[in-house]
Amino acid sequence: MKIALLGYGKMGQVIERIATERGHEIVLKKDEFNTYEGLSDADVAIDFSVPSAAVANISSCFHANIPVVSGTTGWLEHYDEMEALCKAKNGGFISSSNFSLGVNIFFELNDYLAKIMAQFDSYKVAMEEIHHTQKLDAPSGTAISLAKGVIENSTYSNWTLATPNSNEIYIEAKRIGDVPGTHTVTYNSVVDAIEIKHTAHNREGFALGAVIAAEWLAGKQGIYSMKDVLNLNDKK
């Protein structure tokens, strides 16, 4: 399979290595200094760029009829626009806040726990996410996805980085050293606390999941999620 890498920072380099180890060919390494030359030769594109470049990268893929997997976060105010363009161009698209297989299992666990905890008013939920100091957005897209999972399965209606109202989920975002990503969801009451946590040890899991998603998406049209890739839609 021929892959275009849109964004060639630390994640892009790990994706390149894993994709090559799995027998794929990299036909474009797009950074801020070069063009999209080579994109049309790709079977699929993987976008791990920066928020300011994501929309242009994804749009270019749809216009070139190349399915695209996007792991860039911080640009989702334009998601509806990209979804509409994908449909108009009969493109293929997967966008996820986190492609790690472990994190996507964690998302499922978070949803299930939220359904249970919604029955118990004595517990209040809060979240903490820790990432490296180079991460540009806060809170992380993964933390936002976790918050949305709770909101969809409870009476909470929003998340906040500030002091929360009773119907808001407080997210504490920390930027420390070279931490790949740690996410904790805590339900706290006056008598005890219930906590679930995912800790990434390195970037390998994110990169592997993105390559697996690209392998799955190649040749497909439509808008999908990691639930489709991992066959999790009917598991709850």
PDB file of C-alpha atoms in Angstrom:
ATOM      1  CA  MET A   1       0.000   0.000   0.000  1.00  0.00           C
ATOM      2  CA  LYS A   2       1.224   3.502  -0.839  1.00  0.00           C
ATOM      3  CA  ILE A   3       0.846   6.029   1.974  1.00  0.00           C
ATOM      4  CA  ALA A   4       1.085   9.838   1.985  1.00  0.00           C
ATOM      5  CA  LEU A   5       2.202  11.252   5.340  1.00  0.00           C
ATOM      6  CA  LEU A   6       0.754  14.703   5.961  1.00  0.00           C
ATOM      7  CA  GLY A   7       2.830  16.052   8.824  1.00  0.00           C
ATOM      8  CA  TYR A   8       6.325  14.756   9.414  1.00  0.00           C
ATOM      9  CA  GLY A   9       7.093  15.514  13.023  1.00  0.00           C
ATOM     10  CA  LYS A  10       7.802  12.953  15.727  1.00  0.00           C
ATOM     11  CA  MET A  11       4.539  11.107  15.133  1.00  0.00           C
ATOM     12  CA  GLY A  12       4.975  11.125  11.376  1.00  0.00           C
ATOM     13  CA  GLN A  13       8.410   9.589  11.712  1.00  0.00           C
ATOM     14  CA  VAL A  14       7.122   6.800  13.966  1.00  0.00           C
ATOM     15  CA  ILE A  15       4.255   6.157  11.540  1.00  0.00           C
ATOM     16  CA  GLU A  16       6.764   5.971   8.678  1.00  0.00           C
ATOM     17  CA  ARG A  17       8.811   3.331  10.488  1.00  0.00           C
ATOM     18  CA  ILE A  18       5.817   1.203  11.464  1.00  0.00           C
ATOM     19  CA  ALA A  19       4.219   1.476   8.016  1.00  0.00           C
ATOM     20  CA  THR A  20       7.488   0.467   6.355  1.00  0.00           C
ATOM     21  CA  GLU A  21       7.883  -2.473   8.744  1.00  0.00           C
ATOM     22  CA  ARG A  22       4.373  -3.597   7.731  1.00  0.00           C
ATOM     23  CA  GLY A  23       5.387  -3.579   4.052  1.00  0.00           C
ATOM     24  CA  HIS A  24       3.954  -0.224   2.959  1.00  0.00           C
ATOM     25  CA  GLU A  25       5.603   2.478   0.846  1.00  0.00           C
ATOM     26  CA  ILE A  26       5.704   6.177   1.789  1.00  0.00           C
ATOM     27  CA  VAL A  27       5.152   8.288  -1.339  1.00  0.00           C
ATOM     28  CA  LEU A  28       4.882  11.729   0.309  1.00  0.00           C
ATOM     29  CA  LYS A  29       6.251  13.264   3.504  1.00  0.00           C
ATOM     30  CA  LYS A  30       4.421  16.599   3.689  1.00  0.00           C
ATOM     31  CA  ASP A  31       5.692  19.285   6.041  1.00  0.00           C
ATOM     32  CA  GLU A  32       5.419  23.061   5.977  1.00  0.00           C
ATOM     33  CA  PHE A  33       8.262  23.376   3.457  1.00  0.00           C
ATOM     34  CA  ASN A  34       7.088  21.161   0.582  1.00  0.00           C
ATOM     35  CA  THR A  35       4.052  20.628  -1.645  1.00  0.00           C
ATOM     36  CA  TYR A  36       1.447  17.894  -2.139  1.00  0.00           C
ATOM     37  CA  GLU A  37       3.409  16.412  -5.035  1.00  0.00           C
ATOM     38  CA  GLY A  38       3.085  12.646  -4.766  1.00  0.00           C
ATOM     39  CA  LEU A  39      -0.327  12.718  -3.037  1.00  0.00           C
ATOM     40  CA  SER A  40      -2.094  11.446  -6.166  1.00  0.00           C
ATOM     41  CA  ASP A  41       0.125   8.345  -6.132  1.00  0.00           C
ATOM     42  CA  ALA A  42      -1.093   7.306  -2.671  1.00  0.00           C
ATOM     43  CA  ASP A  43      -3.693   4.692  -1.821  1.00  0.00           C
ATOM     44  CA  VAL A  44      -4.407   6.447   1.473  1.00  0.00           C
ATOM     45  CA  ALA A  45      -3.146   9.449   3.451  1.00  0.00           C
ATOM     46  CA  ILE A  46      -2.393   9.757   7.167  1.00  0.00           C
ATOM     47  CA  ASP A  47      -2.602  13.273   8.630  1.00  0.00           C
ATOM     48  CA  PHE A  48      -0.713  13.940  11.857  1.00  0.00           C
ATOM     49  CA  SER A  49       0.060  17.595  11.289  1.00  0.00           C
ATOM     50  CA  VAL A  50      -0.850  20.705  13.300  1.00  0.00           C
ATOM     51  CA  PRO A  51      -4.282  22.319  13.766  1.00  0.00           C
ATOM     52  CA  SER A  52      -3.528  25.144  11.327  1.00  0.00           C
ATOM     53  CA  ALA A  53      -2.638  22.692   8.535  1.00  0.00           C
ATOM     54  CA  ALA A  54      -5.238  19.960   9.087  1.00  0.00           C
ATOM     55  CA  VAL A  55      -8.103  21.444   7.040  1.00  0.00           C
ATOM     56  CA  ALA A  56      -5.889  22.096   4.004  1.00  0.00           C
ATOM     57  CA  ASN A  57      -4.418  18.587   4.243  1.00  0.00           C
ATOM     58  CA  ILE A  58      -7.775  16.850   4.544  1.00  0.00           C
ATOM     59  CA  SER A  59      -9.352  18.984   1.803  1.00  0.00           C
ATOM     60  CA  SER A  60      -6.480  18.198  -0.553  1.00  0.00           C
ATOM     61  CA  CYS A  61      -7.059  14.481  -0.019  1.00  0.00           C
ATOM     62  CA  PHE A  62     -10.760  14.692  -0.807  1.00  0.00           C
ATOM     63  CA  HIS A  63     -10.104  16.742  -3.948  1.00  0.00           C
ATOM     64  CA  ALA A  64      -7.486  14.182  -5.035  1.00  0.00           C
ATOM     65  CA  ASN A  65      -9.849  11.260  -4.293  1.00  0.00           C
ATOM     66  CA  ILE A  66      -7.493   9.886  -1.639  1.00  0.00           C
ATOM     67  CA  PRO A  67      -9.038   8.460   1.564  1.00  0.00           C
ATOM     68  CA  VAL A  68      -7.564  10.100   4.645  1.00  0.00           C
ATOM     69  CA  VAL A  69      -7.005   9.117   8.263  1.00  0.00           C
ATOM     70  CA  SER A  70      -6.595  12.185  10.494  1.00  0.00           C
ATOM     71  CA  GLY A  71      -5.209  12.128  14.013  1.00  0.00           C
ATOM     72  CA  THR A  72      -4.635  15.877  14.251  1.00  0.00           C
ATOM     73  CA  THR A  73      -6.629  17.544  17.026  1.00  0.00           C
ATOM     74  CA  GLY A  74      -7.522  21.171  17.721  1.00  0.00           C
ATOM     75  CA  TRP A  75      -9.289  21.825  14.384  1.00  0.00           C
ATOM     76  CA  LEU A  76     -12.713  20.310  15.037  1.00  0.00           C
ATOM     77  CA  GLU A  77     -14.594  23.604  14.639  1.00  0.00           C
ATOM     78  CA  HIS A  78     -14.192  22.788  10.912  1.00  0.00           C
ATOM     79  CA  TYR A  79     -15.225  19.135  11.198  1.00  0.00           C
ATOM     80  CA  ASP A  80     -18.740  19.613   9.760  1.00  0.00           C
ATOM     81  CA  GLU A  81     -17.201  21.405   6.780  1.00  0.00           C
ATOM     82  CA  MET A  82     -14.804  18.524   6.157  1.00  0.00           C
ATOM     83  CA  GLU A  83     -17.565  15.955   6.600  1.00  0.00           C
ATOM     84  CA  ALA A  84     -19.684  17.763   3.984  1.00  0.00           C
ATOM     85  CA  LEU A  85     -16.734  17.917   1.572  1.00  0.00           C
ATOM     86  CA  CYS A  86     -16.048  14.209   2.070  1.00  0.00           C
ATOM     87  CA  LYS A  87     -19.655  13.385   1.178  1.00  0.00           C
ATOM     88  CA  ALA A  88     -19.635  15.740  -1.813  1.00  0.00           C
ATOM     89  CA  LYS A  89     -16.458  14.139  -3.188  1.00  0.00           C
ATOM     90  CA  ASN A  90     -17.458  10.554  -2.243  1.00  0.00           C
ATOM     91  CA  GLY A  91     -14.301  10.387  -0.161  1.00  0.00           C
ATOM     92  CA  GLY A  92     -13.140   8.132   2.622  1.00  0.00           C
ATOM     93  CA  PHE A  93     -12.489   9.597   6.056  1.00  0.00           C
ATOM     94  CA  ILE A  94     -11.592   8.562   9.582  1.00  0.00           C
ATOM     95  CA  SER A  95     -10.913  11.265  12.155  1.00  0.00           C
ATOM     96  CA  SER A  96     -10.088  10.302  15.718  1.00  0.00           C
ATOM     97  CA  SER A  97      -8.739  12.104  18.747  1.00  0.00           C
ATOM     98  CA  ASN A  98      -6.658   9.013  19.455  1.00  0.00           C
ATOM     99  CA  PHE A  99      -5.820   5.975  17.291  1.00  0.00           C
ATOM    100  CA  SER A 100      -4.257   3.927  20.077  1.00  0.00           C
ATOM    101  CA  LEU A 101      -5.967   0.545  20.319  1.00  0.00           C
ATOM    102  CA  GLY A 102      -5.744   0.744  24.109  1.00  0.00           C
ATOM    103  CA  VAL A 103      -7.326   4.197  24.220  1.00  0.00           C
ATOM    104  CA  ASN A 104     -10.219   3.073  22.044  1.00  0.00           C
ATOM    105  CA  ILE A 105     -10.836   0.194  24.457  1.00  0.00           C
ATOM    106  CA  PHE A 106     -10.614   2.818  27.216  1.00  0.00           C
ATOM    107  CA  PHE A 107     -13.295   4.880  25.433  1.00  0.00           C
ATOM    108  CA  GLU A 108     -15.616   1.868  25.558  1.00  0.00           C
ATOM    109  CA  LEU A 109     -14.911   1.342  29.251  1.00  0.00           C
ATOM    110  CA  ASN A 110     -15.525   5.052  29.913  1.00  0.00           C
ATOM    111  CA  ASP A 111     -18.919   4.919  28.170  1.00  0.00           C
ATOM    112  CA  TYR A 112     -19.970   1.829  30.091  1.00  0.00           C
ATOM    113  CA  LEU A 113     -18.875   3.228  33.449  1.00  0.00           C
ATOM    114  CA  ALA A 114     -20.688   6.514  32.750  1.00  0.00           C
ATOM    115  CA  LYS A 115     -23.949   4.632  32.196  1.00  0.00           C
ATOM    116  CA  ILE A 116     -23.573   2.907  35.559  1.00  0.00           C
ATOM    117  CA  MET A 117     -22.513   6.025  37.466  1.00  0.00           C
ATOM    118  CA  ALA A 118     -25.395   8.090  36.063  1.00  0.00           C
ATOM    119  CA  GLN A 119     -27.615   6.249  38.565  1.00  0.00           C
ATOM    120  CA  PHE A 120     -25.665   7.569  41.562  1.00  0.00           C
ATOM    121  CA  ASP A 121     -25.916  11.302  42.244  1.00  0.00           C
ATOM    122  CA  SER A 122     -23.448  11.150  45.114  1.00  0.00           C
ATOM    123  CA  TYR A 123     -20.514  10.786  42.687  1.00  0.00           C
ATOM    124  CA  LYS A 124     -19.084  13.704  40.719  1.00  0.00           C
ATOM    125  CA  VAL A 125     -16.881  13.109  37.714  1.00  0.00           C
ATOM    126  CA  ALA A 126     -13.649  14.927  36.873  1.00  0.00           C
ATOM    127  CA  MET A 127     -10.833  14.282  34.417  1.00  0.00           C
ATOM    128  CA  GLU A 128      -7.114  14.863  34.217  1.00  0.00           C
ATOM    129  CA  GLU A 129      -4.937  14.717  31.114  1.00  0.00           C
ATOM    130  CA  ILE A 130      -1.146  15.032  31.000  1.00  0.00           C
ATOM    131  CA  HIS A 131       0.874  15.556  27.815  1.00  0.00           C
ATOM    132  CA  HIS A 132       4.267  16.758  26.644  1.00  0.00           C
ATOM    133  CA  THR A 133       4.986  20.481  26.564  1.00  0.00           C
ATOM    134  CA  GLN A 134       4.956  20.566  22.738  1.00  0.00           C
ATOM    135  CA  LYS A 135       1.258  19.700  22.534  1.00  0.00           C
ATOM    136  CA  LEU A 136      -0.537  22.724  21.083  1.00  0.00           C
ATOM    137  CA  ASP A 137      -4.146  22.149  22.180  1.00  0.00           C
ATOM    138  CA  ALA A 138      -5.625  21.856  25.667  1.00  0.00           C
ATOM    139  CA  PRO A 139      -7.509  19.921  26.753  1.00  0.00           C
ATOM    140  CA  SER A 140      -6.442  17.046  24.549  1.00  0.00           C
ATOM    141  CA  GLY A 141      -8.788  15.700  21.916  1.00  0.00           C
ATOM    142  CA  THR A 142      -8.785  12.420  23.828  1.00  0.00           C
ATOM    143  CA  ALA A 143      -9.983  14.165  26.986  1.00  0.00           C
ATOM    144  CA  ILE A 144     -12.735  15.876  25.012  1.00  0.00           C
ATOM    145  CA  SER A 145     -13.783  12.507  23.566  1.00  0.00           C
ATOM    146  CA  LEU A 146     -13.883  11.039  27.073  1.00  0.00           C
ATOM    147  CA  ALA A 147     -15.993  13.972  28.279  1.00  0.00           C
ATOM    148  CA  LYS A 148     -18.385  13.536  25.348  1.00  0.00           C
ATOM    149  CA  GLY A 149     -18.682   9.862  26.246  1.00  0.00           C
ATOM    150  CA  VAL A 150     -19.771  10.787  29.757  1.00  0.00           C
ATOM    151  CA  ILE A 151     -22.139  13.495  28.512  1.00  0.00           C
ATOM    152  CA  GLU A 152     -23.849  11.079  26.101  1.00  0.00           C
ATOM    153  CA  ASN A 153     -24.465   8.610  28.926  1.00  0.00           C
ATOM    154  CA  SER A 154     -25.359  10.901  31.846  1.00  0.00           C
ATOM    155  CA  THR A 155     -26.995  14.189  32.829  1.00  0.00           C
ATOM    156  CA  TYR A 156     -23.785  16.196  32.361  1.00  0.00           C
ATOM    157  CA  SER A 157     -24.116  18.699  29.510  1.00  0.00           C
ATOM    158  CA  ASN A 158     -20.663  20.249  29.045  1.00  0.00           C
ATOM    159  CA  TRP A 159     -16.991  20.189  30.027  1.00  0.00           C
ATOM    160  CA  THR A 160     -14.819  23.036  31.274  1.00  0.00           C
ATOM    161  CA  LEU A 161     -11.240  23.915  32.183  1.00  0.00           C
ATOM    162  CA  ALA A 162     -12.540  26.381  34.784  1.00  0.00           C
ATOM    163  CA  THR A 163     -14.457  25.871  38.021  1.00  0.00           C
ATOM    164  CA  PRO A 164     -17.336  23.611  36.976  1.00  0.00           C
ATOM    165  CA  ASN A 165     -21.045  24.135  37.419  1.00  0.00           C
ATOM    166  CA  SER A 166     -23.053  21.172  38.667  1.00  0.00           C
ATOM    167  CA  ASN A 167     -23.735  19.921  35.126  1.00  0.00           C
ATOM    168  CA  GLU A 168     -20.163  20.398  33.869  1.00  0.00           C
ATOM    169  CA  ILE A 169     -17.196  18.027  33.818  1.00  0.00           C
ATOM    170  CA  TYR A 170     -13.970  19.573  35.058  1.00  0.00           C
ATOM    171  CA  ILE A 171     -10.912  18.733  32.949  1.00  0.00           C
ATOM    172  CA  GLU A 172      -7.460  19.522  34.308  1.00  0.00           C
ATOM    173  CA  ALA A 173      -4.887  19.786  31.499  1.00  0.00           C
ATOM    174  CA  LYS A 174      -1.209  19.484  32.435  1.00  0.00           C
ATOM    175  CA  ARG A 175       1.833  19.875  30.188  1.00  0.00           C
ATOM    176  CA  ILE A 176       4.895  18.109  31.585  1.00  0.00           C
ATOM    177  CA  GLY A 177       8.181  17.127  29.915  1.00  0.00           C
ATOM    178  CA  ASP A 178       7.858  14.499  27.187  1.00  0.00           C
ATOM    179  CA  VAL A 179       4.785  12.642  28.511  1.00  0.00           C
ATOM    180  CA  PRO A 180       3.114  10.854  25.533  1.00  0.00           C
ATOM    181  CA  GLY A 181      -0.337  10.957  27.123  1.00  0.00           C
ATOM    182  CA  THR A 182      -2.046  10.024  30.394  1.00  0.00           C
ATOM    183  CA  HIS A 183      -5.823  10.277  30.906  1.00  0.00           C
ATOM    184  CA  THR A 184      -7.678   9.694  34.157  1.00  0.00           C
ATOM    185  CA  VAL A 185     -11.433   9.714  34.797  1.00  0.00           C
ATOM    186  CA  THR A 186     -12.435   9.893  38.462  1.00  0.00           C
ATOM    187  CA  TYR A 187     -15.845   9.573  40.112  1.00  0.00           C
ATOM    188  CA  ASN A 188     -15.534  10.993  43.603  1.00  0.00           C
ATOM    189  CA  SER A 189     -17.917  10.931  46.574  1.00  0.00           C
ATOM    190  CA  VAL A 190     -17.534  11.717  50.270  1.00  0.00           C
ATOM    191  CA  VAL A 191     -16.942   8.041  51.052  1.00  0.00           C
ATOM    192  CA  ASP A 192     -14.802   6.771  48.155  1.00  0.00           C
ATOM    193  CA  ALA A 193     -13.595   7.272  44.597  1.00  0.00           C
ATOM    194  CA  ILE A 194     -13.682   5.172  41.445  1.00  0.00           C
ATOM    195  CA  GLU A 195     -10.932   5.810  38.909  1.00  0.00           C
ATOM    196  CA  ILE A 196     -10.057   4.530  35.456  1.00  0.00           C
ATOM    197  CA  LYS A 197      -6.791   5.489  33.792  1.00  0.00           C
ATOM    198  CA  HIS A 198      -4.920   5.024  30.550  1.00  0.00           C
ATOM    199  CA  THR A 199      -1.176   5.657  30.359  1.00  0.00           C
ATOM    200  CA  ALA A 200       0.682   5.698  27.053  1.00  0.00           C
ATOM    201  CA  HIS A 201       4.295   4.590  27.447  1.00  0.00           C
ATOM    202  CA  ASN A 202       5.374   5.948  24.052  1.00  0.00           C
ATOM    203  CA  ARG A 203       4.026   7.051  20.650  1.00  0.00           C
ATOM    204  CA  GLU A 204       4.084   3.534  19.191  1.00  0.00           C
ATOM    205  CA  GLY A 205       0.462   2.765  20.036  1.00  0.00           C
ATOM    206  CA  PHE A 206      -0.865   5.918  18.370  1.00  0.00           C
ATOM    207  CA  ALA A 207       1.177   5.254  15.232  1.00  0.00           C
ATOM    208  CA  LEU A 208       0.267   1.568  14.965  1.00  0.00           C
ATOM    209  CA  GLY A 209      -3.433   2.332  15.345  1.00  0.00           C
ATOM    210  CA  ALA A 210      -3.243   4.991  12.624  1.00  0.00           C
ATOM    211  CA  VAL A 211      -1.560   2.575  10.218  1.00  0.00           C
ATOM    212  CA  ILE A 212      -4.132  -0.135  10.998  1.00  0.00           C
ATOM    213  CA  ALA A 213      -6.897   2.420  10.353  1.00  0.00           C
ATOM    214  CA  ALA A 214      -5.281   3.377   7.034  1.00  0.00           C
ATOM    215  CA  GLU A 215      -5.054  -0.291   6.016  1.00  0.00           C
ATOM    216  CA  TRP A 216      -8.754  -0.678   6.817  1.00  0.00           C
ATOM    217  CA  LEU A 217      -9.839   2.543   5.047  1.00  0.00           C
ATOM    218  CA  ALA A 218      -7.906   2.090   1.783  1.00  0.00           C
ATOM    219  CA  GLY A 219     -10.351   1.570  -1.085  1.00  0.00           C
ATOM    220  CA  LYS A 220     -13.407   2.577   0.956  1.00  0.00           C
ATOM    221  CA  GLN A 221     -15.785   5.517   0.658  1.00  0.00           C
ATOM    222  CA  GLY A 222     -17.693   7.004   3.569  1.00  0.00           C
ATOM    223  CA  ILE A 223     -17.106   8.439   7.018  1.00  0.00           C
ATOM    224  CA  TYR A 224     -16.003   5.988   9.679  1.00  0.00           C
ATOM    225  CA  SER A 225     -14.588   5.826  13.183  1.00  0.00           C
ATOM    226  CA  MET A 226     -12.223   3.597  15.109  1.00  0.00           C
ATOM    227  CA  LYS A 227     -15.297   1.710  16.304  1.00  0.00           C
ATOM    228  CA  ASP A 228     -15.710   0.534  12.723  1.00  0.00           C
ATOM    229  CA  VAL A 229     -12.024  -0.334  12.366  1.00  0.00           C
ATOM    230  CA  LEU A 230     -12.008  -2.354  15.604  1.00  0.00           C
ATOM    231  CA  ASN A 231     -15.535  -3.787  15.141  1.00  0.00           C
ATOM    232  CA  LEU A 232     -16.734  -2.288  18.428  1.00  0.00           C
ATOM    233  CA  ASN A 233     -20.066  -0.833  17.311  1.00  0.00           C
ATOM    234  CA  ASP A 234     -22.129  -3.823  18.469  1.00  0.00           C
ATOM    235  CA  LYS A 235     -20.149  -4.723  21.566  1.00  0.00           C
ATOM    236  CA  LYS A 236     -22.170  -2.816  24.166  1.00  0.00           C
TER     237      LYS A 236
END
